[in-house]
Amino acid sequence: MATRSLDAAKIERANLWWRIGSLAPAVIVLAVLSIWPVINLAHLSVSDVKWASGSAVTNFVGLQNFHELFTGERVYWAGVRNTIVFAVCAVTLQMFFGFTMALAVRRASKIGRSVLTAVFLLPIVIPPIVIGAMWRLLLGRDFGAVNSMLTFFGLPMVDWLGDPRFALMSVIIVDVWHWTPFVFLLTLAGLESLDQEVFDAAKLDVKSRWQELRYITIPLMMPTILITLAFRMILSFKVFDEIFLLTGGGPGTATEVINFSINRVFFAQDRAGMGAAMSLVTIFGVAVLIVLANTVVRRRRRQEASS
């Protein structure tokens, strides 16, 4: 009996060392690629970096960069406001249109499903540089296709990308067009995974498609919807290429976003310390968003498990 216990202990230790050894490479890669850059960023955020004779000279300045960030960097905070507006508006529309498109594909015939899926996924496979050029041609003031259509119907032309009233809205429209297929793909996968027996059993209780959607489909899809919503909300805070290609952050600060401010401070203004401070504040904000999203998803799962 004692021999068996000793053998079991040896096997358990061997399994433990096997788990540690198998996880060690991934932990090392994570530390090198994720943790170390954040530590270096934190070091830069409390430093003033100057260039002399082709090398960086770092001077410790404490919390001075953060003090200037919270008191004097108005452009960055305009970017924070625009990013929040952009994320909320764009992701809300993407969730609505993506889920609607997924429902349409799920209820279509076999041939119609293939055609609709191919059409709906087309925008997401187009390179960002092509999207920027294409939408600049569509939304251009003098020769854009949209303004040509407006003048054809006797309406005044609109400077979609140069007018502060319309610039951010135009970028949101482009982002919705570009990333709605991503939401469509995730929600379609969620719809396909639903148990058809639940819908068959509920046919006696529901009297319309709307009741089926409201009382059966949406509750069953809520975990997928919440995860997709959180994923897209987090990714929307990383928007850069569309702003850079369409408006360059202008006019003024109308389309200034967080990543554009950080890019300008880091590279155009050569203020690495301030750029690092902006990056850390942004990382903290996104981390809080991730924690909140994870909390909501877990609470939802616990409620479903207890019900």
PDB file of N, CA and C in Angstrom, residues 104-117:
ATOM      1  N   ALA A 104     -30.337  36.718 -41.641  1.00  0.00           N
ATOM      2  CA  ALA A 104     -30.762  36.579 -43.036  1.00  0.00           C
ATOM      3  C   ALA A 104     -30.094  35.383 -43.699  1.00  0.00           C
ATOM      4  N   VAL A 105     -28.812  35.189 -43.441  1.00  0.00           N
ATOM      5  CA  VAL A 105     -28.093  34.067 -44.049  1.00  0.00           C
ATOM      6  C   VAL A 105     -28.587  32.742 -43.493  1.00  0.00           C
ATOM      7  N   ARG A 106     -28.854  32.701 -42.195  1.00  0.00           N
ATOM      8  CA  ARG A 106     -29.312  31.450 -41.577  1.00  0.00           C
ATOM      9  C   ARG A 106     -30.673  31.012 -42.123  1.00  0.00           C
ATOM     10  N   ARG A 107     -31.511  31.960 -42.474  1.00  0.00           N
ATOM     11  CA  ARG A 107     -32.844  31.631 -42.961  1.00  0.00           C
ATOM     12  C   ARG A 107     -32.915  31.512 -44.480  1.00  0.00           C
ATOM     13  N   ALA A 108     -31.782  31.764 -45.156  1.00  0.00           N
ATOM     14  CA  ALA A 108     -31.781  31.697 -46.624  1.00  0.00           C
ATOM     15  C   ALA A 108     -31.653  30.253 -47.086  1.00  0.00           C
ATOM     16  N   SER A 109     -31.899  30.047 -48.373  1.00  0.00           N
ATOM     17  CA  SER A 109     -31.717  28.723 -48.964  1.00  0.00           C
ATOM     18  C   SER A 109     -30.234  28.398 -49.064  1.00  0.00           C
ATOM     19  N   LYS A 110     -29.930  27.175 -49.463  1.00  0.00           N
ATOM     20  CA  LYS A 110     -28.536  26.751 -49.504  1.00  0.00           C
ATOM     21  C   LYS A 110     -27.724  27.588 -50.482  1.00  0.00           C
ATOM     22  N   ILE A 111     -28.260  27.825 -51.666  1.00  0.00           N
ATOM     23  CA  ILE A 111     -27.546  28.644 -52.654  1.00  0.00           C
ATOM     24  C   ILE A 111     -27.505  30.092 -52.204  1.00  0.00           C
ATOM     25  N   GLY A 112     -28.633  30.599 -51.709  1.00  0.00           N
ATOM     26  CA  GLY A 112     -28.664  31.975 -51.232  1.00  0.00           C
ATOM     27  C   GLY A 112     -27.701  32.205 -50.083  1.00  0.00           C
ATOM     28  N   ARG A 113     -27.546  31.210 -49.217  1.00  0.00           N
ATOM     29  CA  ARG A 113     -26.615  31.339 -48.093  1.00  0.00           C
ATOM     30  C   ARG A 113     -25.185  31.494 -48.586  1.00  0.00           C
ATOM     31  N   SER A 114     -24.797  30.714 -49.591  1.00  0.00           N
ATOM     32  CA  SER A 114     -23.435  30.809 -50.123  1.00  0.00           C
ATOM     33  C   SER A 114     -23.194  32.161 -50.775  1.00  0.00           C
ATOM     34  N   VAL A 115     -24.159  32.634 -51.549  1.00  0.00           N
ATOM     35  CA  VAL A 115     -24.009  33.923 -52.233  1.00  0.00           C
ATOM     36  C   VAL A 115     -23.944  35.066 -51.222  1.00  0.00           C
ATOM     37  N   LEU A 116     -24.872  35.063 -50.259  1.00  0.00           N
ATOM     38  CA  LEU A 116     -24.909  36.144 -49.264  1.00  0.00           C
ATOM     39  C   LEU A 116     -23.651  36.154 -48.415  1.00  0.00           C
ATOM     40  N   THR A 117     -23.167  34.992 -48.018  1.00  0.00           N
ATOM     41  CA  THR A 117     -21.953  34.924 -47.202  1.00  0.00           C
ATOM     42  C   THR A 117     -20.760  35.502 -47.951  1.00  0.00           C
TER      43      THR A 117
END
